[in-house]
Amino acid sequence: MGAWQNEKKERELFWRDMKNTESLEGYVEEITELVVKDKIAVATKHTANVAAHLRAGSKTSSRIATLKKGDICPPLTKKGKVKSTPKVAVPQLPEPWKALMEVALALNHDRDVDIPEDCDISHLSPNRQQLYRLALDSLRTFKHDKQRIIAKKDASLHDYFEDDFLTNAADAYHLPTPKNRTATILDPLLKLLAGRTPRFILEEVRVLKGRYQEKQRKGEAVPERWEAILDVVEHVCQLVLRPSFEGNASEADVVAEWKAVINMLLRDSSIYMRSGECVSKSSKDIKALLDAEYDDFGSFGRKVDLTMHAHGLELANLEFKVGEAKDLDIKIQNRKNIRLNRAIMEAQHEACGGIKSPILFFDFQGWHGSLFALYAYEDIFVSKYLGPVALPRSRNGLKIFLQGETLQTLFMFTDHLVAMAEALQESREEREDLASKKRHMAIFTRQVTPPSKERRVSGNVFLTPTKRK
């Protein structure tokens, strides 16, 4: 019997049992009402759970009759017991964002829906009013052109914001001027490369390592971070001479090479990386909150390419594409990466409190990448391009790499991560110490049980729903 026949038979048995059980008339009415309102996801959850209760026997069926209208029938385990589900407080998502998200969900499921025209946004700040209008116009465009994705992230910002505002927003964050750690080591190597091969530079790097080790042993002055710099130069020389792959590099090849370079610059730090299509915990938390509001997201987090971690916290997300990826795919990846790093920012704030620190992150396309900053400006969040990086694939590429721009940008990124990790850990320890003192005092002074904490969708972080197949 095919899968569709099994499903058909199961549905027939379910509706037969529903009609024969007077105590479930309220649930029939509830499910019918949900279907009429086009809330298919909720109705499906109701029907599946109620059917499981009926198949499990009279004990579980009797539980259904005690539920009030509007309650979700609890799911069952394989043994017929009520499955325990984590309690997630339903966030009070303010208008007009809630209505806007409902429209986006409907369009995502290819359902015809009217775009709101007369929603009151007078209570929003001027900045958020303009963002709302931009989002609304994007949904209108998408509704009339469902066959392609509208790459409209920042192309029309000048139609909604004054030029001075956009300039001030872009100038609101600057990285501190980095120390020029690389010139002392790279400049002599760059001169040596003239008329010579990358293999000669590789041998010279190995000689320099021995020389600096001897100086360090004798207590003599050596260039700052010389080990990390020479390790990276040695690695990229080997990448030029003996690539670890054939033909065009796959996404996994690209991730492996960039991960190796970044890891060399993070030696002796508390920061570690996770890669291999792992799931971002921060995105999982945000999706759980959104699912509690819309019942259409699920609680499985977003798969990501590489995340930076320290002390059990996510610090940043890095995304990768192959070098042959289309421009539109790169734009979509960047929008996804901004939302994921906003989720990480919210998770950091939830765990450590305090000000939401700027996050630096990369978008990579093959051997080239772009560093971005994500930070708060007034009452909105801004993503800003900071600079390029590139790994060499030829002698000329090695010459450009030895000029030092890529290493300087990578050092800015890793230095920021180290400082952020220390600040977050210090803030979390202070917060936990204060909470511990309050709990201790509450043992002797508390008269009533305090209300449970209600977490809300903070800062309007909306991960896009998965397209249903």
CSV table of C-alpha atoms in Angstrom, one decimal:
chain,number,residue,atom,x,y,z
A,1,MET,CA,0.0,0.0,0.0
A,2,GLY,CA,1.4,3.4,-1.0
A,3,ALA,CA,2.1,6.3,1.3
A,4,TRP,CA,-0.8,8.3,0.0
A,5,GLN,CA,-3.1,5.3,0.5
A,6,ASN,CA,-2.0,4.9,4.1
A,7,GLU,CA,-2.6,8.6,4.7
A,8,LYS,CA,-6.0,8.4,3.1
A,9,LYS,CA,-7.0,5.4,5.2
A,10,GLU,CA,-5.7,7.1,8.3
A,11,ARG,CA,-7.8,10.2,7.6
A,12,GLU,CA,-10.9,8.1,7.0
A,13,LEU,CA,-10.5,6.3,10.3
A,14,PHE,CA,-9.9,9.6,12.0
A,15,TRP,CA,-13.0,11.3,10.7
A,16,ARG,CA,-15.1,8.2,11.4
A,17,ASP,CA,-13.9,8.2,15.0
A,18,MET,CA,-14.5,12.0,15.3
A,19,LYS,CA,-18.1,11.6,14.1
A,20,ASN,CA,-18.8,8.7,16.5
A,21,THR,CA,-17.5,10.5,19.5
A,22,GLU,CA,-19.9,13.1,20.9
A,23,SER,CA,-17.3,14.5,23.3
A,24,LEU,CA,-15.2,15.7,20.4
A,25,GLU,CA,-17.9,17.8,18.7
A,26,GLY,CA,-16.2,20.9,20.0
A,27,TYR,CA,-12.9,19.9,18.4
A,28,VAL,CA,-14.7,19.2,15.1
A,29,GLU,CA,-16.0,22.8,15.3
A,30,GLU,CA,-12.6,24.2,16.2
A,31,ILE,CA,-10.8,22.4,13.4
A,32,THR,CA,-13.5,23.4,10.8
A,33,GLU,CA,-13.2,27.0,12.0
A,34,LEU,CA,-9.4,27.0,11.6
A,35,VAL,CA,-9.7,25.6,8.0
A,36,VAL,CA,-12.2,28.2,7.1
A,37,LYS,CA,-9.8,30.9,8.4
A,38,ASP,CA,-7.0,29.3,6.2
A,39,LYS,CA,-4.9,28.4,9.3
A,40,ILE,CA,-4.0,25.1,7.8
A,41,ALA,CA,-0.8,24.6,9.9
A,42,VAL,CA,-2.7,24.9,13.2
A,43,ALA,CA,-5.6,22.7,11.9
A,44,THR,CA,-3.2,20.0,10.8
A,45,LYS,CA,-1.5,20.0,14.3
A,46,HIS,CA,-5.0,19.6,15.9
A,47,THR,CA,-6.1,16.8,13.6
A,48,ALA,CA,-2.9,14.8,13.9
A,49,ASN,CA,-2.8,15.0,17.7
A,50,VAL,CA,-6.5,14.2,18.2
A,51,ALA,CA,-6.1,11.2,15.8
A,52,ALA,CA,-3.2,9.9,17.8
A,53,HIS,CA,-5.2,10.2,21.1
A,54,LEU,CA,-8.1,8.2,19.5
A,55,ARG,CA,-5.8,5.5,18.3
A,56,ALA,CA,-4.1,5.3,21.8
A,57,GLY,CA,-7.4,4.3,23.5
A,58,SER,CA,-10.1,5.6,25.8
A,59,LYS,CA,-7.8,7.0,28.5
A,60,THR,CA,-6.2,9.5,26.2
A,61,SER,CA,-9.4,10.1,24.3
A,62,SER,CA,-11.1,11.2,27.5
A,63,ARG,CA,-8.4,13.8,28.0
A,64,ILE,CA,-9.5,15.6,24.9
A,65,ALA,CA,-13.1,16.1,26.1
A,66,THR,CA,-11.7,18.2,29.1
A,67,LEU,CA,-9.9,20.6,26.8
A,68,LYS,CA,-11.3,24.1,26.3
A,69,LYS,CA,-12.0,25.5,22.9
A,70,GLY,CA,-8.8,27.1,21.5
A,71,ASP,CA,-6.4,24.7,23.3
A,72,ILE,CA,-4.0,22.7,21.3
A,73,CYS,CA,-4.5,19.0,21.7
A,74,PRO,CA,-1.2,17.7,23.3
A,75,PRO,CA,0.9,15.4,21.1
A,76,LEU,CA,1.6,11.8,22.1
A,77,THR,CA,4.8,9.7,22.3
A,78,LYS,CA,5.1,6.4,20.5
A,79,LYS,CA,3.9,4.7,23.7
A,80,GLY,CA,0.7,6.7,23.8
A,81,LYS,CA,1.8,9.0,26.6
A,82,VAL,CA,1.3,12.8,26.5
A,83,LYS,CA,4.5,14.3,25.2
A,84,SER,CA,6.0,17.0,27.4
A,85,THR,CA,6.6,20.2,25.4
A,86,PRO,CA,8.7,23.1,26.6
A,87,LYS,CA,6.6,26.1,27.6
A,88,VAL,CA,7.3,29.1,25.5
A,89,ALA,CA,5.7,32.3,26.5
A,90,VAL,CA,3.7,33.8,23.6
A,91,PRO,CA,5.4,37.0,22.7
A,92,GLN,CA,3.2,40.1,22.4
A,93,LEU,CA,4.3,41.2,19.0
A,94,PRO,CA,3.2,44.8,18.4
A,95,GLU,CA,1.3,46.1,15.4
A,96,PRO,CA,1.9,46.9,12.6
A,97,TRP,CA,4.7,44.3,12.5
A,98,LYS,CA,2.4,41.4,13.4
A,99,ALA,CA,0.0,42.1,10.5
A,100,LEU,CA,3.0,42.6,8.1
A,101,MET,CA,4.4,39.2,9.1
A,102,GLU,CA,1.1,37.5,8.6
A,103,VAL,CA,1.0,38.9,5.0
A,104,ALA,CA,4.6,37.7,4.4
A,105,LEU,CA,3.7,34.2,5.6
A,106,ALA,CA,0.6,34.0,3.4
A,107,LEU,CA,2.6,35.1,0.3
A,108,ASN,CA,5.3,32.6,1.2
A,109,HIS,CA,2.7,29.8,1.1
A,110,ASP,CA,1.4,31.1,-2.3
A,111,ARG,CA,-1.9,32.3,-0.8
A,112,ASP,CA,-3.7,35.3,-2.2
A,113,VAL,CA,-3.8,38.0,0.5
A,114,ASP,CA,-4.6,41.7,0.5
A,115,ILE,CA,-1.7,44.1,1.4
A,116,PRO,CA,-2.7,46.4,4.2
A,117,GLU,CA,-3.3,49.9,3.1
A,118,ASP,CA,-4.6,51.9,6.0
A,119,CYS,CA,-2.6,50.6,9.0
A,120,ASP,CA,-2.0,53.2,11.7
A,121,ILE,CA,1.8,53.7,12.1
A,122,SER,CA,1.6,57.1,13.9
A,123,HIS,CA,2.9,55.5,17.1
A,124,LEU,CA,6.2,54.4,15.4
A,125,SER,CA,9.3,56.5,15.3
A,126,PRO,CA,10.1,58.2,12.0
A,127,ASN,CA,12.8,55.7,11.3
A,128,ARG,CA,10.6,52.7,11.8
A,129,GLN,CA,7.7,54.3,9.8
A,130,GLN,CA,10.1,54.4,6.8
A,131,LEU,CA,11.2,50.8,7.4
A,132,TYR,CA,7.6,49.8,7.5
A,133,ARG,CA,6.8,51.5,4.2
A,134,LEU,CA,9.9,49.9,2.6
A,135,ALA,CA,8.8,46.5,3.8
A,136,LEU,CA,5.2,47.1,2.6
A,137,ASP,CA,6.3,48.2,-0.9
A,138,SER,CA,8.6,45.1,-1.1
A,139,LEU,CA,5.7,42.8,-0.3
A,140,ARG,CA,3.6,44.6,-3.0
A,141,THR,CA,6.3,44.0,-5.5
A,142,PHE,CA,6.7,40.4,-4.5
A,143,LYS,CA,3.0,39.8,-4.7
A,144,HIS,CA,2.9,40.9,-8.4
A,145,ASP,CA,6.1,39.0,-9.3
A,146,LYS,CA,6.1,35.7,-7.5
A,147,GLN,CA,8.3,34.0,-10.0
A,148,ARG,CA,11.5,35.7,-8.9
A,149,ILE,CA,13.0,36.9,-5.6
A,150,ILE,CA,13.1,40.7,-5.3
A,151,ALA,CA,16.7,41.8,-4.4
A,152,LYS,CA,15.6,45.0,-2.7
A,153,LYS,CA,17.6,45.0,0.5
A,154,ASP,CA,19.2,48.5,0.1
A,155,ALA,CA,18.6,49.5,-3.5
A,156,SER,CA,15.7,51.8,-2.7
A,157,LEU,CA,16.8,53.2,0.7
A,158,HIS,CA,17.3,56.7,-0.8
A,159,ASP,CA,13.6,56.7,-1.6
A,160,TYR,CA,12.7,56.4,2.1
A,161,PHE,CA,15.5,58.0,4.0
A,162,GLU,CA,17.3,61.4,3.7
A,163,ASP,CA,20.8,61.2,2.4
A,164,ASP,CA,22.1,62.8,5.5
A,165,PHE,CA,20.5,60.2,7.7
A,166,LEU,CA,22.0,57.3,5.6
A,167,THR,CA,25.4,59.0,5.7
A,168,ASN,CA,25.2,59.5,9.5
A,169,ALA,CA,24.1,55.9,10.0
A,170,ALA,CA,27.1,54.6,7.9
A,171,ASP,CA,29.5,56.9,9.9
A,172,ALA,CA,28.1,55.9,13.3
A,173,TYR,CA,30.5,52.9,13.6
A,174,HIS,CA,34.2,52.8,12.9
A,175,LEU,CA,36.7,50.1,13.8
A,176,PRO,CA,39.6,51.3,15.8
A,177,THR,CA,42.7,51.9,13.7
A,178,PRO,CA,44.5,48.6,13.8
A,179,LYS,CA,48.1,48.1,14.7
A,180,ASN,CA,50.2,47.6,11.7
A,181,ARG,CA,51.5,44.2,12.8
A,182,THR,CA,52.3,42.8,9.4
A,183,ALA,CA,54.6,45.4,7.7
A,184,THR,CA,57.8,44.3,9.6
A,185,ILE,CA,57.4,40.7,8.4
A,186,LEU,CA,55.6,41.1,5.1
A,187,ASP,CA,57.5,44.0,3.4
A,188,PRO,CA,60.8,42.0,3.2
A,189,LEU,CA,59.0,39.0,1.9
A,190,LEU,CA,57.2,41.1,-0.7
A,191,LYS,CA,60.6,42.4,-2.0
A,192,LEU,CA,62.0,38.9,-2.1
A,193,LEU,CA,59.1,37.7,-4.3
A,194,ALA,CA,60.3,40.0,-7.2
A,195,GLY,CA,61.7,37.6,-9.8
A,196,ARG,CA,61.3,34.6,-7.5
A,197,THR,CA,58.7,31.8,-7.1
A,198,PRO,CA,56.3,31.2,-4.2
A,199,ARG,CA,58.4,28.2,-3.3
A,200,PHE,CA,61.3,30.5,-2.5
A,201,ILE,CA,59.0,32.6,-0.2
A,202,LEU,CA,57.9,29.4,1.5
A,203,GLU,CA,61.5,28.4,2.3
A,204,GLU,CA,62.2,31.9,3.5
A,205,VAL,CA,59.2,31.8,5.9
A,206,ARG,CA,60.5,28.6,7.4
A,207,VAL,CA,63.9,30.2,7.9
A,208,LEU,CA,62.3,33.3,9.5
A,209,LYS,CA,60.4,31.0,12.0
A,210,GLY,CA,63.6,29.5,13.2
A,211,ARG,CA,65.3,32.9,13.5
A,212,TYR,CA,62.4,34.4,15.5
A,213,GLN,CA,62.3,31.4,17.8
A,214,GLU,CA,66.0,31.8,18.5
A,215,LYS,CA,65.6,35.5,19.3
A,216,GLN,CA,62.6,34.8,21.5
A,217,ARG,CA,64.6,32.1,23.4
A,218,LYS,CA,67.4,34.7,24.0
A,219,GLY,CA,64.9,37.3,25.2
A,220,GLU,CA,65.5,39.6,22.2
A,221,ALA,CA,62.7,41.7,20.6
A,222,VAL,CA,60.6,40.0,18.0
A,223,PRO,CA,57.7,41.3,15.9
A,224,GLU,CA,54.2,41.1,17.5
A,225,ARG,CA,52.1,38.1,16.6
A,226,TRP,CA,55.0,36.8,14.4
A,227,GLU,CA,54.0,33.2,14.8
A,228,ALA,CA,50.4,33.7,13.6
A,229,ILE,CA,51.5,35.9,10.6
A,230,LEU,CA,54.2,33.4,9.4
A,231,ASP,CA,51.8,30.5,9.9
A,232,VAL,CA,49.3,32.2,7.6
A,233,VAL,CA,51.9,33.1,5.0
A,234,GLU,CA,53.2,29.5,5.0
A,235,HIS,CA,49.7,28.2,4.6
A,236,VAL,CA,48.8,30.4,1.6
A,237,CYS,CA,52.1,29.6,-0.1
A,238,GLN,CA,51.2,25.9,0.1
A,239,LEU,CA,47.7,26.8,-1.1
A,240,VAL,CA,49.3,28.3,-4.2
A,241,LEU,CA,51.8,25.5,-4.8
A,242,ARG,CA,49.8,22.5,-3.7
A,243,PRO,CA,46.0,23.1,-3.6
A,244,SER,CA,44.2,20.4,-1.6
A,245,PHE,CA,41.5,20.0,-4.3
A,246,GLU,CA,41.2,19.6,-8.1
A,247,GLY,CA,39.5,22.0,-10.4
A,248,ASN,CA,36.9,24.4,-8.9
A,249,ALA,CA,36.9,24.4,-5.2
A,250,SER,CA,33.6,23.2,-3.5
A,251,GLU,CA,32.0,25.1,-0.7
A,252,ALA,CA,33.5,22.7,1.8
A,253,ASP,CA,37.0,23.4,0.4
A,254,VAL,CA,36.4,27.1,0.7
A,255,VAL,CA,35.2,26.8,4.3
A,256,ALA,CA,38.2,24.6,5.2
A,257,GLU,CA,40.8,27.0,3.9
A,258,TRP,CA,39.3,30.2,5.4
A,259,LYS,CA,38.6,28.4,8.7
A,260,ALA,CA,42.3,27.3,8.9
A,261,VAL,CA,43.5,30.9,8.3
A,262,ILE,CA,41.2,32.4,10.9
A,263,ASN,CA,42.1,29.7,13.4
A,264,MET,CA,45.8,30.6,13.1
A,265,LEU,CA,45.1,34.2,14.0
A,266,LEU,CA,43.0,33.1,17.1
A,267,ARG,CA,45.8,31.0,18.6
A,268,ASP,CA,46.0,31.3,22.4
A,269,SER,CA,42.4,32.7,22.6
A,270,SER,CA,39.2,31.2,24.1
A,271,ILE,CA,37.4,31.4,20.7
A,272,TYR,CA,36.6,28.3,18.8
A,273,MET,CA,34.6,27.6,15.6
A,274,ARG,CA,31.9,25.2,14.5
A,275,SER,CA,31.3,24.3,10.9
A,276,GLY,CA,29.7,21.7,8.7
A,277,GLU,CA,26.1,22.9,8.2
A,278,CYS,CA,25.6,23.1,12.0
A,279,VAL,CA,22.5,24.7,13.5
A,280,SER,CA,22.7,28.1,15.1
A,281,LYS,CA,21.2,28.0,18.6
A,282,SER,CA,20.4,31.7,18.5
A,283,SER,CA,18.2,31.2,15.4
A,284,LYS,CA,16.5,28.2,17.1
A,285,ASP,CA,15.6,30.4,20.1
A,286,ILE,CA,14.2,33.1,17.8
A,287,LYS,CA,12.2,30.6,15.7
A,288,ALA,CA,10.7,29.2,18.8
A,289,LEU,CA,9.4,32.6,19.7
A,290,LEU,CA,8.1,33.3,16.2
A,291,ASP,CA,6.4,29.8,16.2
A,292,ALA,CA,4.7,30.7,19.4
A,293,GLU,CA,3.3,33.8,17.7
A,294,TYR,CA,2.4,32.4,14.3
A,295,ASP,CA,2.5,28.6,14.6
A,296,ASP,CA,4.2,28.5,11.2
A,297,PHE,CA,7.9,28.4,11.8
A,298,GLY,CA,8.8,25.3,13.8
A,299,SER,CA,11.5,25.2,16.4
A,300,PHE,CA,14.4,23.8,14.3
A,301,GLY,CA,17.1,26.4,13.9
A,302,ARG,CA,18.8,27.6,10.8
A,303,LYS,CA,21.7,25.7,9.3
A,304,VAL,CA,24.8,27.8,9.0
A,305,ASP,CA,28.2,27.4,7.5
A,306,LEU,CA,30.5,28.5,10.3
A,307,THR,CA,29.9,30.1,13.7
A,308,MET,CA,32.4,31.7,16.1
A,309,HIS,CA,32.0,30.7,19.8
A,310,ALA,CA,33.4,31.5,23.2
A,311,HIS,CA,32.3,30.6,26.7
A,312,GLY,CA,29.2,28.8,25.3
A,313,LEU,CA,28.0,31.9,23.4
A,314,GLU,CA,27.7,32.5,19.7
A,315,LEU,CA,29.8,35.5,18.7
A,316,ALA,CA,29.2,35.7,14.9
A,317,ASN,CA,28.1,33.8,11.9
A,318,LEU,CA,30.0,33.5,8.7
A,319,GLU,CA,28.5,32.4,5.4
A,320,PHE,CA,30.1,30.9,2.3
A,321,LYS,CA,29.3,30.3,-1.4
A,322,VAL,CA,31.4,28.8,-4.2
A,323,GLY,CA,33.3,31.3,-6.4
A,324,GLU,CA,30.8,30.6,-9.3
A,325,ALA,CA,27.7,31.6,-7.3
A,326,LYS,CA,25.4,34.1,-8.9
A,327,ASP,CA,25.2,37.7,-7.8
A,328,LEU,CA,21.6,37.2,-6.6
A,329,ASP,CA,22.6,34.2,-4.5
A,330,ILE,CA,25.3,36.4,-2.8
A,331,LYS,CA,22.7,39.1,-2.0
A,332,ILE,CA,20.3,36.6,-0.6
A,333,GLN,CA,23.1,35.1,1.5
A,334,ASN,CA,24.0,38.5,2.9
A,335,ARG,CA,20.4,39.2,3.9
A,336,LYS,CA,20.2,35.8,5.6
A,337,ASN,CA,23.5,36.5,7.4
A,338,ILE,CA,22.4,39.9,8.7
A,339,ARG,CA,19.3,38.3,10.2
A,340,LEU,CA,21.2,35.4,11.7
A,341,ASN,CA,23.7,37.8,13.3
A,342,ARG,CA,20.8,39.9,14.7
A,343,ALA,CA,19.5,36.7,16.3
A,344,ILE,CA,23.0,36.2,17.8
A,345,MET,CA,23.0,39.8,19.1
A,346,GLU,CA,19.6,39.1,20.8
A,347,ALA,CA,20.9,35.9,22.3
A,348,GLN,CA,24.0,37.7,23.7
A,349,HIS,CA,21.7,40.4,25.2
A,350,GLU,CA,19.4,37.8,26.7
A,351,ALA,CA,22.3,35.9,28.3
A,352,CYS,CA,24.5,38.8,29.4
A,353,GLY,CA,22.4,41.9,29.4
A,354,GLY,CA,23.9,45.3,28.9
A,355,ILE,CA,24.3,47.1,25.6
A,356,LYS,CA,24.0,45.2,22.4
A,357,SER,CA,27.6,45.1,21.1
A,358,PRO,CA,28.3,45.5,17.4
A,359,ILE,CA,28.9,42.2,15.6
A,360,LEU,CA,31.5,41.7,12.8
A,361,PHE,CA,30.8,39.0,10.3
A,362,PHE,CA,32.0,37.8,6.8
A,363,ASP,CA,30.3,36.8,3.6
A,364,PHE,CA,32.6,34.7,1.5
A,365,GLN,CA,32.4,33.9,-2.2
A,366,GLY,CA,35.1,31.4,-3.0
A,367,TRP,CA,38.5,32.9,-2.2
A,368,HIS,CA,37.1,36.4,-1.7
A,369,GLY,CA,35.2,37.8,1.2
A,370,SER,CA,33.7,41.0,2.6
A,371,LEU,CA,33.7,42.1,6.3
A,372,PHE,CA,30.5,43.7,7.6
A,373,ALA,CA,29.5,45.4,10.9
A,374,LEU,CA,26.1,45.1,12.4
A,375,TYR,CA,25.3,47.7,15.0
A,376,ALA,CA,22.5,49.8,16.5
A,377,TYR,CA,21.9,53.4,15.3
A,378,GLU,CA,19.2,55.4,17.0
A,379,ASP,CA,16.3,52.9,17.2
A,380,ILE,CA,17.2,50.7,14.2
A,381,PHE,CA,20.0,48.4,13.2
A,382,VAL,CA,22.5,49.0,10.4
A,383,SER,CA,24.7,46.7,8.4
A,384,LYS,CA,27.9,48.3,7.0
A,385,TYR,CA,30.6,47.1,4.6
A,386,LEU,CA,34.1,47.4,6.1
A,387,GLY,CA,36.5,45.9,3.7
A,388,PRO,CA,37.6,43.0,1.4
A,389,VAL,CA,39.8,39.9,2.0
A,390,ALA,CA,41.2,37.4,-0.5
A,391,LEU,CA,43.3,34.3,-0.4
A,392,PRO,CA,45.9,33.9,-3.2
A,393,ARG,CA,45.6,31.3,-5.9
A,394,SER,CA,48.6,32.4,-8.0
A,395,ARG,CA,51.9,34.2,-7.8
A,396,ASN,CA,50.3,37.5,-8.5
A,397,GLY,CA,47.7,36.8,-5.9
A,398,LEU,CA,50.5,36.0,-3.4
A,399,LYS,CA,52.1,39.4,-4.3
A,400,ILE,CA,48.8,41.2,-3.4
A,401,PHE,CA,48.4,39.2,-0.2
A,402,LEU,CA,51.9,40.1,1.0
A,403,GLN,CA,50.9,43.8,0.7
A,404,GLY,CA,49.0,43.1,4.0
A,405,GLU,CA,45.5,44.4,3.5
A,406,THR,CA,43.8,41.0,3.9
A,407,LEU,CA,45.8,40.1,7.0
A,408,GLN,CA,45.1,43.6,8.5
A,409,THR,CA,41.3,43.1,8.0
A,410,LEU,CA,41.4,39.6,9.4
A,411,PHE,CA,43.2,40.9,12.5
A,412,MET,CA,40.5,43.5,12.9
A,413,PHE,CA,37.9,40.8,12.9
A,414,THR,CA,39.8,38.5,15.3
A,415,ASP,CA,40.7,41.3,17.7
A,416,HIS,CA,37.1,42.3,17.9
A,417,LEU,CA,36.0,38.8,18.6
A,418,VAL,CA,38.5,38.4,21.5
A,419,ALA,CA,37.5,41.8,23.0
A,420,MET,CA,33.8,40.9,22.6
A,421,ALA,CA,34.2,37.5,24.2
A,422,GLU,CA,35.9,39.0,27.2
A,423,ALA,CA,33.3,41.8,27.6
A,424,LEU,CA,30.3,39.3,27.3
A,425,GLN,CA,31.8,36.9,29.8
A,426,GLU,CA,32.5,39.7,32.3
A,427,SER,CA,29.0,41.0,31.9
A,428,ARG,CA,27.5,37.5,32.3
A,429,GLU,CA,29.5,36.8,35.4
A,430,GLU,CA,28.4,40.1,37.0
A,431,ARG,CA,24.8,39.4,36.1
A,432,GLU,CA,24.9,35.9,37.5
A,433,ASP,CA,26.5,37.1,40.7
A,434,LEU,CA,23.8,39.7,41.2
A,435,ALA,CA,21.1,37.2,40.4
A,436,SER,CA,22.6,34.7,42.9
A,437,LYS,CA,22.6,37.4,45.6
A,438,LYS,CA,19.0,38.3,44.9
A,439,ARG,CA,17.9,34.6,45.0
A,440,HIS,CA,19.7,34.2,48.3
A,441,MET,CA,18.0,37.2,49.8
A,442,ALA,CA,14.6,36.1,48.4
A,443,ILE,CA,14.8,32.9,50.5
A,444,PHE,CA,14.3,35.0,53.6
A,445,THR,CA,12.3,37.9,52.3
A,446,ARG,CA,10.0,36.7,49.5
A,447,GLN,CA,6.3,36.7,50.5
A,448,VAL,CA,4.8,35.7,47.1
A,449,THR,CA,5.9,33.7,44.2
A,450,PRO,CA,7.2,36.1,41.5
A,451,PRO,CA,5.6,35.9,38.0
A,452,SER,CA,7.4,33.8,35.4
A,453,LYS,CA,9.6,35.7,33.0
A,454,GLU,CA,8.0,36.4,29.7
A,455,ARG,CA,10.4,36.7,26.8
A,456,ARG,CA,9.2,38.7,23.8
A,457,VAL,CA,10.3,38.9,20.2
A,458,SER,CA,12.8,41.7,20.8
A,459,GLY,CA,14.0,44.2,18.3
A,460,ASN,CA,11.7,42.7,15.5
A,461,VAL,CA,14.1,39.9,14.5
A,462,PHE,CA,12.2,38.0,11.9
A,463,LEU,CA,13.8,34.9,10.3
A,464,THR,CA,12.2,34.0,7.0
A,465,PRO,CA,10.0,30.9,7.1
A,466,THR,CA,11.0,27.8,5.2
A,467,LYS,CA,9.2,27.5,1.8
A,468,ARG,CA,6.8,24.6,2.0
A,469,LYS,CA,7.3,22.0,-0.7
